[in-house]
XYZ file of C-alpha atoms in Angstrom:
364
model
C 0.000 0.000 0.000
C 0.910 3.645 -0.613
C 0.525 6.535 1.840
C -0.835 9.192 0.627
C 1.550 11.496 3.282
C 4.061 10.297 2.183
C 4.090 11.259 -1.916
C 3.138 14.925 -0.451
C 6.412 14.628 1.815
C 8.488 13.741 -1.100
C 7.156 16.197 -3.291
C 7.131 19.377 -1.236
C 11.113 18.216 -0.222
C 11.889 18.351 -4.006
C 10.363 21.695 -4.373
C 7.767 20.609 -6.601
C 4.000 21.489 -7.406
C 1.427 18.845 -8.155
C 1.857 19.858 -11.832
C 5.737 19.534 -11.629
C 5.599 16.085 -10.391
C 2.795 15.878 -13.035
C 5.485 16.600 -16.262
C 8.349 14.785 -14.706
C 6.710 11.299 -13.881
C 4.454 11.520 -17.070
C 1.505 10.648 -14.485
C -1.802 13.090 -14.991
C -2.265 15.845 -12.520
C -5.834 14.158 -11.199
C -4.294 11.160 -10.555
C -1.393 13.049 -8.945
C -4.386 15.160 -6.762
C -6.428 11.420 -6.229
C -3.269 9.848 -4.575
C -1.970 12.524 -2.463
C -5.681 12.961 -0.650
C -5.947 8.943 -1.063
C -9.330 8.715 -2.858
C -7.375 6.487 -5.007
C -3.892 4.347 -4.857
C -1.261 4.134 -7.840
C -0.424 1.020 -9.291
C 3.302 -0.377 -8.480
C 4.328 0.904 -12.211
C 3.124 4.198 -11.704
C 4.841 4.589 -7.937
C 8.249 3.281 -9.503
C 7.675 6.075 -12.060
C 6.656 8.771 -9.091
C 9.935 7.410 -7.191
C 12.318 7.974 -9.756
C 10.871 11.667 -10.546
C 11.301 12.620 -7.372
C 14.527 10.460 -6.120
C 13.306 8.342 -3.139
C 13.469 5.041 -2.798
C 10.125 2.881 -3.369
C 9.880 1.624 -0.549
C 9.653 5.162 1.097
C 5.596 5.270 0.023
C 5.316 2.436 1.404
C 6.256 3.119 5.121
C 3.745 4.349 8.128
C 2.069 7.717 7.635
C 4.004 10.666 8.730
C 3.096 13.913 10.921
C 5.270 17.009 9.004
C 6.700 19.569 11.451
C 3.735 21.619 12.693
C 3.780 24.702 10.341
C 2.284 27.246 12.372
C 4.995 26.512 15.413
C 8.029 27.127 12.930
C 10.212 29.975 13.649
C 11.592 30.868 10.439
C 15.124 32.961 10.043
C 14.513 33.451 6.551
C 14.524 36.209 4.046
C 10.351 37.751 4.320
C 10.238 37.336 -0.072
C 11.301 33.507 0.089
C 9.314 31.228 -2.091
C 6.984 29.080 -0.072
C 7.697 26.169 -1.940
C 11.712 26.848 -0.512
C 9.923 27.046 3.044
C 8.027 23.817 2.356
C 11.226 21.878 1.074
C 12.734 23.230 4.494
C 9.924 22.071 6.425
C 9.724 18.897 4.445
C 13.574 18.167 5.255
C 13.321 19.143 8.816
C 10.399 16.054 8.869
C 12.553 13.372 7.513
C 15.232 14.404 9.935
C 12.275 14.276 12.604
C 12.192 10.864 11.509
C 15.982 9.744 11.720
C 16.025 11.486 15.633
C 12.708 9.113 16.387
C 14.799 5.975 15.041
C 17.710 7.232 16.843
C 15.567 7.685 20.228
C 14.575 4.685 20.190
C 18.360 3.246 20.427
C 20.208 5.604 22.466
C 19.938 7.189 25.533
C 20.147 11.120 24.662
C 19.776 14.057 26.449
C 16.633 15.107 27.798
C 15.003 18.554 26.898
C 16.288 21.113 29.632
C 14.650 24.281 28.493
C 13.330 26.504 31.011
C 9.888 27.750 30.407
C 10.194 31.480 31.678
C 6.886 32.948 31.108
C 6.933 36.703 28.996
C 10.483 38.162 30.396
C 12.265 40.657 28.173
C 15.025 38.774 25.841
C 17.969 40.347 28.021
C 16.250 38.877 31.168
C 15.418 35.478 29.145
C 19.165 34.977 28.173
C 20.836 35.862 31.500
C 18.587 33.543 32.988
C 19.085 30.312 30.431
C 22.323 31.346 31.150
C 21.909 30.886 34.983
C 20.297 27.773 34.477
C 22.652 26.112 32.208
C 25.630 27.734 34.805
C 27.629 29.365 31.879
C 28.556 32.876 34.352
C 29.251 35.745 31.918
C 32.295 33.865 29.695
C 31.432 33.165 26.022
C 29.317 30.371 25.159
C 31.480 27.453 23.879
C 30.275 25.477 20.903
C 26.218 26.505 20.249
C 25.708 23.236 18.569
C 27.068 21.036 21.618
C 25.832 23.392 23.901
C 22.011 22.906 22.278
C 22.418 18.976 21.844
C 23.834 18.751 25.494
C 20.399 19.976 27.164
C 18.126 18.030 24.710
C 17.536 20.383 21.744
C 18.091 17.944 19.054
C 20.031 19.620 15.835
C 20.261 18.429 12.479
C 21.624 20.598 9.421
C 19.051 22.073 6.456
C 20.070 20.633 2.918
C 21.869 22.758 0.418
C 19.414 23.248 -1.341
C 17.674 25.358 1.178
C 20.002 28.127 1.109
C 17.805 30.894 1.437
C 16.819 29.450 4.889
C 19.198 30.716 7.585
C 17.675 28.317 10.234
C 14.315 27.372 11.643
C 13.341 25.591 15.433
C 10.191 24.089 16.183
C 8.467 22.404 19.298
C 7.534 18.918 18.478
C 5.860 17.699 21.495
C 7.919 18.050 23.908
C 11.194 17.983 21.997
C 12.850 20.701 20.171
C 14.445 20.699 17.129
C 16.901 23.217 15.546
C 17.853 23.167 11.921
C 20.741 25.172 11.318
C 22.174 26.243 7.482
C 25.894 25.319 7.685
C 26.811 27.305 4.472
C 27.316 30.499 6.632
C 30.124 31.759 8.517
C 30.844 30.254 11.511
C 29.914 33.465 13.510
C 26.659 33.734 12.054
C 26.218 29.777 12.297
C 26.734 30.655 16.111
C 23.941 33.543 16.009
C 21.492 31.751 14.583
C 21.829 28.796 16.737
C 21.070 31.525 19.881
C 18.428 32.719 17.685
C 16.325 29.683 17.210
C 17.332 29.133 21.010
C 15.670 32.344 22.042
C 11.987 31.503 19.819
C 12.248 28.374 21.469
C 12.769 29.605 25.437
C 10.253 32.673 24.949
C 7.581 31.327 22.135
C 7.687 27.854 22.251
C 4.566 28.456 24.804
C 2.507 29.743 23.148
C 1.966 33.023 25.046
C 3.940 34.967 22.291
C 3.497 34.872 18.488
C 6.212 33.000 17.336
C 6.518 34.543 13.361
C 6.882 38.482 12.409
C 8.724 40.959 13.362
C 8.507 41.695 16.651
C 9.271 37.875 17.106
C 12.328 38.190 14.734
C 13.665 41.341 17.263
C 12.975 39.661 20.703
C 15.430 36.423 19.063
C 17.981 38.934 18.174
C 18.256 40.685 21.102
C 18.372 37.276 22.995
C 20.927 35.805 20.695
C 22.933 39.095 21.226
C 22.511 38.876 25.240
C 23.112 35.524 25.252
C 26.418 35.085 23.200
C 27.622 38.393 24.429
C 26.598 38.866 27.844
C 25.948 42.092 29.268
C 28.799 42.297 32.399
C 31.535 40.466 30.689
C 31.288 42.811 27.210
C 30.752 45.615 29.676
C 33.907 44.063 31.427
C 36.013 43.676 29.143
C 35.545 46.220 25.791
C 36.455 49.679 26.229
C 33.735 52.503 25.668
C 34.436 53.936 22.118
C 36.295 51.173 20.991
C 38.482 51.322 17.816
C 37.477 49.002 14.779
C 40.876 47.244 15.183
C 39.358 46.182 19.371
C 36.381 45.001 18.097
C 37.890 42.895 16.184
C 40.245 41.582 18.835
C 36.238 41.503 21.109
C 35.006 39.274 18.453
C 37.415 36.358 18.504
C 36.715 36.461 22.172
C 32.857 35.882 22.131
C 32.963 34.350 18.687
C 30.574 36.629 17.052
C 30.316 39.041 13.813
C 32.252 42.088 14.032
C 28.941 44.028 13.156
C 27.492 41.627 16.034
C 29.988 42.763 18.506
C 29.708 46.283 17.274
C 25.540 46.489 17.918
C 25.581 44.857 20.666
C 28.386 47.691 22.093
C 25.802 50.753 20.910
C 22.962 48.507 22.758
C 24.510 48.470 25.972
C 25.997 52.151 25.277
C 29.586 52.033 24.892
C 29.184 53.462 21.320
C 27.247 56.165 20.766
C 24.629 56.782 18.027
C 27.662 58.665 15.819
C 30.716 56.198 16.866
C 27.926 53.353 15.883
C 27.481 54.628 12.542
C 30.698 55.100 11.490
C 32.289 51.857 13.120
C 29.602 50.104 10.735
C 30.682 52.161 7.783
C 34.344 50.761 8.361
C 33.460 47.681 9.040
C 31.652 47.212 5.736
C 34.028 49.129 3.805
C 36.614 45.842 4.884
C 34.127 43.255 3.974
C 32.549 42.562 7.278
C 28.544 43.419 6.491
C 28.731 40.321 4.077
C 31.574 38.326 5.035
C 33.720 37.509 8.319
C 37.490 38.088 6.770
C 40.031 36.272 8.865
C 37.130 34.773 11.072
C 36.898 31.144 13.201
C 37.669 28.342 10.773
C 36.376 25.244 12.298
C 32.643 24.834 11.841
C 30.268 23.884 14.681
C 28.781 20.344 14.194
C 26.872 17.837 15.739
C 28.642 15.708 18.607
C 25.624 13.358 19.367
C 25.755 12.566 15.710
C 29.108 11.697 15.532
C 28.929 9.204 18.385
C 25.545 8.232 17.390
C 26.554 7.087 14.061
C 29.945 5.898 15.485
C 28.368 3.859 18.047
C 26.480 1.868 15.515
C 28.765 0.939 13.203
C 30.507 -0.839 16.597
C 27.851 -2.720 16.382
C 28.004 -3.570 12.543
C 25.122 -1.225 11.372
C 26.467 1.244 8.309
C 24.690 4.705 7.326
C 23.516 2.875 4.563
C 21.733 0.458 6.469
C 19.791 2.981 8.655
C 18.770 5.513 5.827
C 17.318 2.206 3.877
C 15.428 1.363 7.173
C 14.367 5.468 6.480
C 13.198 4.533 3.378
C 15.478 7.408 2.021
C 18.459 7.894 0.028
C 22.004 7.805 2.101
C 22.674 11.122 0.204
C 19.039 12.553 0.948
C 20.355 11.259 5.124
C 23.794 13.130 5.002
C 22.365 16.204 4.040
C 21.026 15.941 7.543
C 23.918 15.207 9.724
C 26.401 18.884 9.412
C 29.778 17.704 8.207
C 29.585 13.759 8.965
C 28.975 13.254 5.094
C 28.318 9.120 3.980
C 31.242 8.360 2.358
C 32.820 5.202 0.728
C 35.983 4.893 2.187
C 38.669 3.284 -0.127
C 37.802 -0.308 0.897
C 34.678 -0.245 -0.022
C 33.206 0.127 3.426
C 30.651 2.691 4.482
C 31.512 5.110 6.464
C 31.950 8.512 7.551
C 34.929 11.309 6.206
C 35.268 13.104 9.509
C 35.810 11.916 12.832
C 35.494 14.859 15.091
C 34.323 13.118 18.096
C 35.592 9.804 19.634
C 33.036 9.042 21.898
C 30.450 6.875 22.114
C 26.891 7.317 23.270
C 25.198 3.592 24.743
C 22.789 1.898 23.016
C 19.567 0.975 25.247
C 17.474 -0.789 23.754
Protein backbone atom coordinates (compact mmCIF):
# COMPACT_ATOMS: atom_id res chain seq x y z
CA UNK A 1 0.00 0.00 0.00
CA UNK A 2 0.91 3.65 -0.61
CA UNK A 3 0.52 6.53 1.84
CA UNK A 4 -0.83 9.19 0.63
CA UNK A 5 1.55 11.50 3.28
CA UNK A 6 4.06 10.30 2.18
CA UNK A 7 4.09 11.26 -1.92
CA UNK A 8 3.14 14.92 -0.45
CA UNK A 9 6.41 14.63 1.81
CA UNK A 10 8.49 13.74 -1.10
CA UNK A 11 7.16 16.20 -3.29
CA UNK A 12 7.13 19.38 -1.24
CA UNK A 13 11.11 18.22 -0.22
CA UNK A 14 11.89 18.35 -4.01
CA UNK A 15 10.36 21.70 -4.37
CA UNK A 16 7.77 20.61 -6.60
CA UNK A 17 4.00 21.49 -7.41
CA UNK A 18 1.43 18.85 -8.15
CA UNK A 19 1.86 19.86 -11.83
CA UNK A 20 5.74 19.53 -11.63
CA UNK A 21 5.60 16.08 -10.39
CA UNK A 22 2.80 15.88 -13.03
CA UNK A 23 5.48 16.60 -16.26
CA UNK A 24 8.35 14.78 -14.71
CA UNK A 25 6.71 11.30 -13.88
CA UNK A 26 4.45 11.52 -17.07
CA UNK A 27 1.50 10.65 -14.49
CA UNK A 28 -1.80 13.09 -14.99
CA UNK A 29 -2.26 15.85 -12.52
CA UNK A 30 -5.83 14.16 -11.20
CA UNK A 31 -4.29 11.16 -10.56
CA UNK A 32 -1.39 13.05 -8.95
CA UNK A 33 -4.39 15.16 -6.76
CA UNK A 34 -6.43 11.42 -6.23
CA UNK A 35 -3.27 9.85 -4.57
CA UNK A 36 -1.97 12.52 -2.46
CA UNK A 37 -5.68 12.96 -0.65
CA UNK A 38 -5.95 8.94 -1.06
CA UNK A 39 -9.33 8.71 -2.86
CA UNK A 40 -7.38 6.49 -5.01
CA UNK A 41 -3.89 4.35 -4.86
CA UNK A 42 -1.26 4.13 -7.84
CA UNK A 43 -0.42 1.02 -9.29
CA UNK A 44 3.30 -0.38 -8.48
CA UNK A 45 4.33 0.90 -12.21
CA UNK A 46 3.12 4.20 -11.70
CA UNK A 47 4.84 4.59 -7.94
CA UNK A 48 8.25 3.28 -9.50
CA UNK A 49 7.67 6.08 -12.06
CA UNK A 50 6.66 8.77 -9.09
CA UNK A 51 9.94 7.41 -7.19
CA UNK A 52 12.32 7.97 -9.76
CA UNK A 53 10.87 11.67 -10.55
CA UNK A 54 11.30 12.62 -7.37
CA UNK A 55 14.53 10.46 -6.12
CA UNK A 56 13.31 8.34 -3.14
CA UNK A 57 13.47 5.04 -2.80
CA UNK A 58 10.12 2.88 -3.37
CA UNK A 59 9.88 1.62 -0.55
CA UNK A 60 9.65 5.16 1.10
CA UNK A 61 5.60 5.27 0.02
CA UNK A 62 5.32 2.44 1.40
CA UNK A 63 6.26 3.12 5.12
CA UNK A 64 3.74 4.35 8.13
CA UNK A 65 2.07 7.72 7.64
CA UNK A 66 4.00 10.67 8.73
CA UNK A 67 3.10 13.91 10.92
CA UNK A 68 5.27 17.01 9.00
CA UNK A 69 6.70 19.57 11.45
CA UNK A 70 3.74 21.62 12.69
CA UNK A 71 3.78 24.70 10.34
CA UNK A 72 2.28 27.25 12.37
CA UNK A 73 5.00 26.51 15.41
CA UNK A 74 8.03 27.13 12.93
CA UNK A 75 10.21 29.97 13.65
CA UNK A 76 11.59 30.87 10.44
CA UNK A 77 15.12 32.96 10.04
CA UNK A 78 14.51 33.45 6.55
CA UNK A 79 14.52 36.21 4.05
CA UNK A 80 10.35 37.75 4.32
CA UNK A 81 10.24 37.34 -0.07
CA UNK A 82 11.30 33.51 0.09
CA UNK A 83 9.31 31.23 -2.09
CA UNK A 84 6.98 29.08 -0.07
CA UNK A 85 7.70 26.17 -1.94
CA UNK A 86 11.71 26.85 -0.51
CA UNK A 87 9.92 27.05 3.04
CA UNK A 88 8.03 23.82 2.36
CA UNK A 89 11.23 21.88 1.07
CA UNK A 90 12.73 23.23 4.49
CA UNK A 91 9.92 22.07 6.43
CA UNK A 92 9.72 18.90 4.45
CA UNK A 93 13.57 18.17 5.26
CA UNK A 94 13.32 19.14 8.82
CA UNK A 95 10.40 16.05 8.87
CA UNK A 96 12.55 13.37 7.51
CA UNK A 97 15.23 14.40 9.93
CA UNK A 98 12.27 14.28 12.60
CA UNK A 99 12.19 10.86 11.51
CA UNK A 100 15.98 9.74 11.72
CA UNK A 101 16.03 11.49 15.63
CA UNK A 102 12.71 9.11 16.39
CA UNK A 103 14.80 5.98 15.04
CA UNK A 104 17.71 7.23 16.84
CA UNK A 105 15.57 7.69 20.23
CA UNK A 106 14.58 4.68 20.19
CA UNK A 107 18.36 3.25 20.43
CA UNK A 108 20.21 5.60 22.47
CA UNK A 109 19.94 7.19 25.53
CA UNK A 110 20.15 11.12 24.66
CA UNK A 111 19.78 14.06 26.45
CA UNK A 112 16.63 15.11 27.80
CA UNK A 113 15.00 18.55 26.90
CA UNK A 114 16.29 21.11 29.63
CA UNK A 115 14.65 24.28 28.49
CA UNK A 116 13.33 26.50 31.01
CA UNK A 117 9.89 27.75 30.41
CA UNK A 118 10.19 31.48 31.68
CA UNK A 119 6.89 32.95 31.11
CA UNK A 120 6.93 36.70 29.00
CA UNK A 121 10.48 38.16 30.40
CA UNK A 122 12.26 40.66 28.17
CA UNK A 123 15.03 38.77 25.84
CA UNK A 124 17.97 40.35 28.02
CA UNK A 125 16.25 38.88 31.17
CA UNK A 126 15.42 35.48 29.15
CA UNK A 127 19.16 34.98 28.17
CA UNK A 128 20.84 35.86 31.50
CA UNK A 129 18.59 33.54 32.99
CA UNK A 130 19.08 30.31 30.43
CA UNK A 131 22.32 31.35 31.15
CA UNK A 132 21.91 30.89 34.98
CA UNK A 133 20.30 27.77 34.48
CA UNK A 134 22.65 26.11 32.21
CA UNK A 135 25.63 27.73 34.80
CA UNK A 136 27.63 29.36 31.88
CA UNK A 137 28.56 32.88 34.35
CA UNK A 138 29.25 35.74 31.92
CA UNK A 139 32.29 33.86 29.70
CA UNK A 140 31.43 33.17 26.02
CA UNK A 141 29.32 30.37 25.16
CA UNK A 142 31.48 27.45 23.88
CA UNK A 143 30.27 25.48 20.90
CA UNK A 144 26.22 26.50 20.25
CA UNK A 145 25.71 23.24 18.57
CA UNK A 146 27.07 21.04 21.62
CA UNK A 147 25.83 23.39 23.90
CA UNK A 148 22.01 22.91 22.28
CA UNK A 149 22.42 18.98 21.84
CA UNK A 150 23.83 18.75 25.49
CA UNK A 151 20.40 19.98 27.16
CA UNK A 152 18.13 18.03 24.71
CA UNK A 153 17.54 20.38 21.74
CA UNK A 154 18.09 17.94 19.05
CA UNK A 155 20.03 19.62 15.84
CA UNK A 156 20.26 18.43 12.48
CA UNK A 157 21.62 20.60 9.42
CA UNK A 158 19.05 22.07 6.46
CA UNK A 159 20.07 20.63 2.92
CA UNK A 160 21.87 22.76 0.42
CA UNK A 161 19.41 23.25 -1.34
CA UNK A 162 17.67 25.36 1.18
CA UNK A 163 20.00 28.13 1.11
CA UNK A 164 17.80 30.89 1.44
CA UNK A 165 16.82 29.45 4.89
CA UNK A 166 19.20 30.72 7.58
CA UNK A 167 17.68 28.32 10.23
CA UNK A 168 14.32 27.37 11.64
CA UNK A 169 13.34 25.59 15.43
CA UNK A 170 10.19 24.09 16.18
CA UNK A 171 8.47 22.40 19.30
CA UNK A 172 7.53 18.92 18.48
CA UNK A 173 5.86 17.70 21.49
CA UNK A 174 7.92 18.05 23.91
CA UNK A 175 11.19 17.98 22.00
CA UNK A 176 12.85 20.70 20.17
CA UNK A 177 14.45 20.70 17.13
CA UNK A 178 16.90 23.22 15.55
CA UNK A 179 17.85 23.17 11.92
CA UNK A 180 20.74 25.17 11.32
CA UNK A 181 22.17 26.24 7.48
CA UNK A 182 25.89 25.32 7.69
CA UNK A 183 26.81 27.31 4.47
CA UNK A 184 27.32 30.50 6.63
CA UNK A 185 30.12 31.76 8.52
CA UNK A 186 30.84 30.25 11.51
CA UNK A 187 29.91 33.47 13.51
CA UNK A 188 26.66 33.73 12.05
CA UNK A 189 26.22 29.78 12.30
CA UNK A 190 26.73 30.65 16.11
CA UNK A 191 23.94 33.54 16.01
CA UNK A 192 21.49 31.75 14.58
CA UNK A 193 21.83 28.80 16.74
CA UNK A 194 21.07 31.52 19.88
CA UNK A 195 18.43 32.72 17.68
CA UNK A 196 16.33 29.68 17.21
CA UNK A 197 17.33 29.13 21.01
CA UNK A 198 15.67 32.34 22.04
CA UNK A 199 11.99 31.50 19.82
CA UNK A 200 12.25 28.37 21.47
CA UNK A 201 12.77 29.60 25.44
CA UNK A 202 10.25 32.67 24.95
CA UNK A 203 7.58 31.33 22.14
CA UNK A 204 7.69 27.85 22.25
CA UNK A 205 4.57 28.46 24.80
CA UNK A 206 2.51 29.74 23.15
CA UNK A 207 1.97 33.02 25.05
CA UNK A 208 3.94 34.97 22.29
CA UNK A 209 3.50 34.87 18.49
CA UNK A 210 6.21 33.00 17.34
CA UNK A 211 6.52 34.54 13.36
CA UNK A 212 6.88 38.48 12.41
CA UNK A 213 8.72 40.96 13.36
CA UNK A 214 8.51 41.70 16.65
CA UNK A 215 9.27 37.88 17.11
CA UNK A 216 12.33 38.19 14.73
CA UNK A 217 13.66 41.34 17.26
CA UNK A 218 12.98 39.66 20.70
CA UNK A 219 15.43 36.42 19.06
CA UNK A 220 17.98 38.93 18.17
CA UNK A 221 18.26 40.69 21.10
CA UNK A 222 18.37 37.28 23.00
CA UNK A 223 20.93 35.81 20.69
CA UNK A 224 22.93 39.09 21.23
CA UNK A 225 22.51 38.88 25.24
CA UNK A 226 23.11 35.52 25.25
CA UNK A 227 26.42 35.08 23.20
CA UNK A 228 27.62 38.39 24.43
CA UNK A 229 26.60 38.87 27.84
CA UNK A 230 25.95 42.09 29.27
CA UNK A 231 28.80 42.30 32.40
CA UNK A 232 31.54 40.47 30.69
CA UNK A 233 31.29 42.81 27.21
CA UNK A 234 30.75 45.61 29.68
CA UNK A 235 33.91 44.06 31.43
CA UNK A 236 36.01 43.68 29.14
CA UNK A 237 35.55 46.22 25.79
CA UNK A 238 36.46 49.68 26.23
CA UNK A 239 33.74 52.50 25.67
CA UNK A 240 34.44 53.94 22.12
CA UNK A 241 36.29 51.17 20.99
CA UNK A 242 38.48 51.32 17.82
CA UNK A 243 37.48 49.00 14.78
CA UNK A 244 40.88 47.24 15.18
CA UNK A 245 39.36 46.18 19.37
CA UNK A 246 36.38 45.00 18.10
CA UNK A 247 37.89 42.90 16.18
CA UNK A 248 40.24 41.58 18.84
CA UNK A 249 36.24 41.50 21.11
CA UNK A 250 35.01 39.27 18.45
CA UNK A 251 37.41 36.36 18.50
CA UNK A 252 36.72 36.46 22.17
CA UNK A 253 32.86 35.88 22.13
CA UNK A 254 32.96 34.35 18.69
CA UNK A 255 30.57 36.63 17.05
CA UNK A 256 30.32 39.04 13.81
CA UNK A 257 32.25 42.09 14.03
CA UNK A 258 28.94 44.03 13.16
CA UNK A 259 27.49 41.63 16.03
CA UNK A 260 29.99 42.76 18.51
CA UNK A 261 29.71 46.28 17.27
CA UNK A 262 25.54 46.49 17.92
CA UNK A 263 25.58 44.86 20.67
CA UNK A 264 28.39 47.69 22.09
CA UNK A 265 25.80 50.75 20.91
CA UNK A 266 22.96 48.51 22.76
CA UNK A 267 24.51 48.47 25.97
CA UNK A 268 26.00 52.15 25.28
CA UNK A 269 29.59 52.03 24.89
CA UNK A 270 29.18 53.46 21.32
CA UNK A 271 27.25 56.16 20.77
CA UNK A 272 24.63 56.78 18.03
CA UNK A 273 27.66 58.66 15.82
CA UNK A 274 30.72 56.20 16.87
CA UNK A 275 27.93 53.35 15.88
CA UNK A 276 27.48 54.63 12.54
CA UNK A 277 30.70 55.10 11.49
CA UNK A 278 32.29 51.86 13.12
CA UNK A 279 29.60 50.10 10.74
CA UNK A 280 30.68 52.16 7.78
CA UNK A 281 34.34 50.76 8.36
CA UNK A 282 33.46 47.68 9.04
CA UNK A 283 31.65 47.21 5.74
CA UNK A 284 34.03 49.13 3.81
CA UNK A 285 36.61 45.84 4.88
CA UNK A 286 34.13 43.25 3.97
CA UNK A 287 32.55 42.56 7.28
CA UNK A 288 28.54 43.42 6.49
CA UNK A 289 28.73 40.32 4.08
CA UNK A 290 31.57 38.33 5.04
CA UNK A 291 33.72 37.51 8.32
CA UNK A 292 37.49 38.09 6.77
CA UNK A 293 40.03 36.27 8.87
CA UNK A 294 37.13 34.77 11.07
CA UNK A 295 36.90 31.14 13.20
CA UNK A 296 37.67 28.34 10.77
CA UNK A 297 36.38 25.24 12.30
CA UNK A 298 32.64 24.83 11.84
CA UNK A 299 30.27 23.88 14.68
CA UNK A 300 28.78 20.34 14.19
CA UNK A 301 26.87 17.84 15.74
CA UNK A 302 28.64 15.71 18.61
CA UNK A 303 25.62 13.36 19.37
CA UNK A 304 25.75 12.57 15.71
CA UNK A 305 29.11 11.70 15.53
CA UNK A 306 28.93 9.20 18.39
CA UNK A 307 25.54 8.23 17.39
CA UNK A 308 26.55 7.09 14.06
CA UNK A 309 29.95 5.90 15.49
CA UNK A 310 28.37 3.86 18.05
CA UNK A 311 26.48 1.87 15.51
CA UNK A 312 28.76 0.94 13.20
CA UNK A 313 30.51 -0.84 16.60
CA UNK A 314 27.85 -2.72 16.38
CA UNK A 315 28.00 -3.57 12.54
CA UNK A 316 25.12 -1.23 11.37
CA UNK A 317 26.47 1.24 8.31
CA UNK A 318 24.69 4.71 7.33
CA UNK A 319 23.52 2.88 4.56
CA UNK A 320 21.73 0.46 6.47
CA UNK A 321 19.79 2.98 8.65
CA UNK A 322 18.77 5.51 5.83
CA UNK A 323 17.32 2.21 3.88
CA UNK A 324 15.43 1.36 7.17
CA UNK A 325 14.37 5.47 6.48
CA UNK A 326 13.20 4.53 3.38
CA UNK A 327 15.48 7.41 2.02
CA UNK A 328 18.46 7.89 0.03
CA UNK A 329 22.00 7.81 2.10
CA UNK A 330 22.67 11.12 0.20
CA UNK A 331 19.04 12.55 0.95
CA UNK A 332 20.35 11.26 5.12
CA UNK A 333 23.79 13.13 5.00
CA UNK A 334 22.36 16.20 4.04
CA UNK A 335 21.03 15.94 7.54
CA UNK A 336 23.92 15.21 9.72
CA UNK A 337 26.40 18.88 9.41
CA UNK A 338 29.78 17.70 8.21
CA UNK A 339 29.59 13.76 8.97
CA UNK A 340 28.97 13.25 5.09
CA UNK A 341 28.32 9.12 3.98
CA UNK A 342 31.24 8.36 2.36
CA UNK A 343 32.82 5.20 0.73
CA UNK A 344 35.98 4.89 2.19
CA UNK A 345 38.67 3.28 -0.13
CA UNK A 346 37.80 -0.31 0.90
CA UNK A 347 34.68 -0.24 -0.02
CA UNK A 348 33.21 0.13 3.43
CA UNK A 349 30.65 2.69 4.48
CA UNK A 350 31.51 5.11 6.46
CA UNK A 351 31.95 8.51 7.55
CA UNK A 352 34.93 11.31 6.21
CA UNK A 353 35.27 13.10 9.51
CA UNK A 354 35.81 11.92 12.83
CA UNK A 355 35.49 14.86 15.09
CA UNK A 356 34.32 13.12 18.10
CA UNK A 357 35.59 9.80 19.63
CA UNK A 358 33.04 9.04 21.90
CA UNK A 359 30.45 6.87 22.11
CA UNK A 360 26.89 7.32 23.27
CA UNK A 361 25.20 3.59 24.74
CA UNK A 362 22.79 1.90 23.02
CA UNK A 363 19.57 0.98 25.25
CA UNK A 364 17.47 -0.79 23.75
Amino acid sequence: MVTPSRITLARKRRGLTLADLSNRAGVSLQSLSNYETGRTAPRPTTVRRIAGALDFPEKFFSGPEIDELPADGISWRARTKTPPRILDSARAAGTLAAQLYEWIDERFQLPAPDLPSLGKPDPETAAEMVRTRWELGNAPAPNMVHLLEAHGVRVFSLPPDSLEVDAFAVWRGRVPFVFLNTMKTVERGRFDAAHELGHLVMHGSGERPCTGPQAERQANDFASAFLMPAAGVLGHMPAGARVDQILQGKRMWKVSAMALTYRMHDLGLLTDWQYRSTCAELSARGYRTDEPQGLKKRETSQILTKVFQGLWSKGIRPGDVAGQLGVTADEMGKMLFGLTIATPEDGREGFGDHQSKGTLSLVR
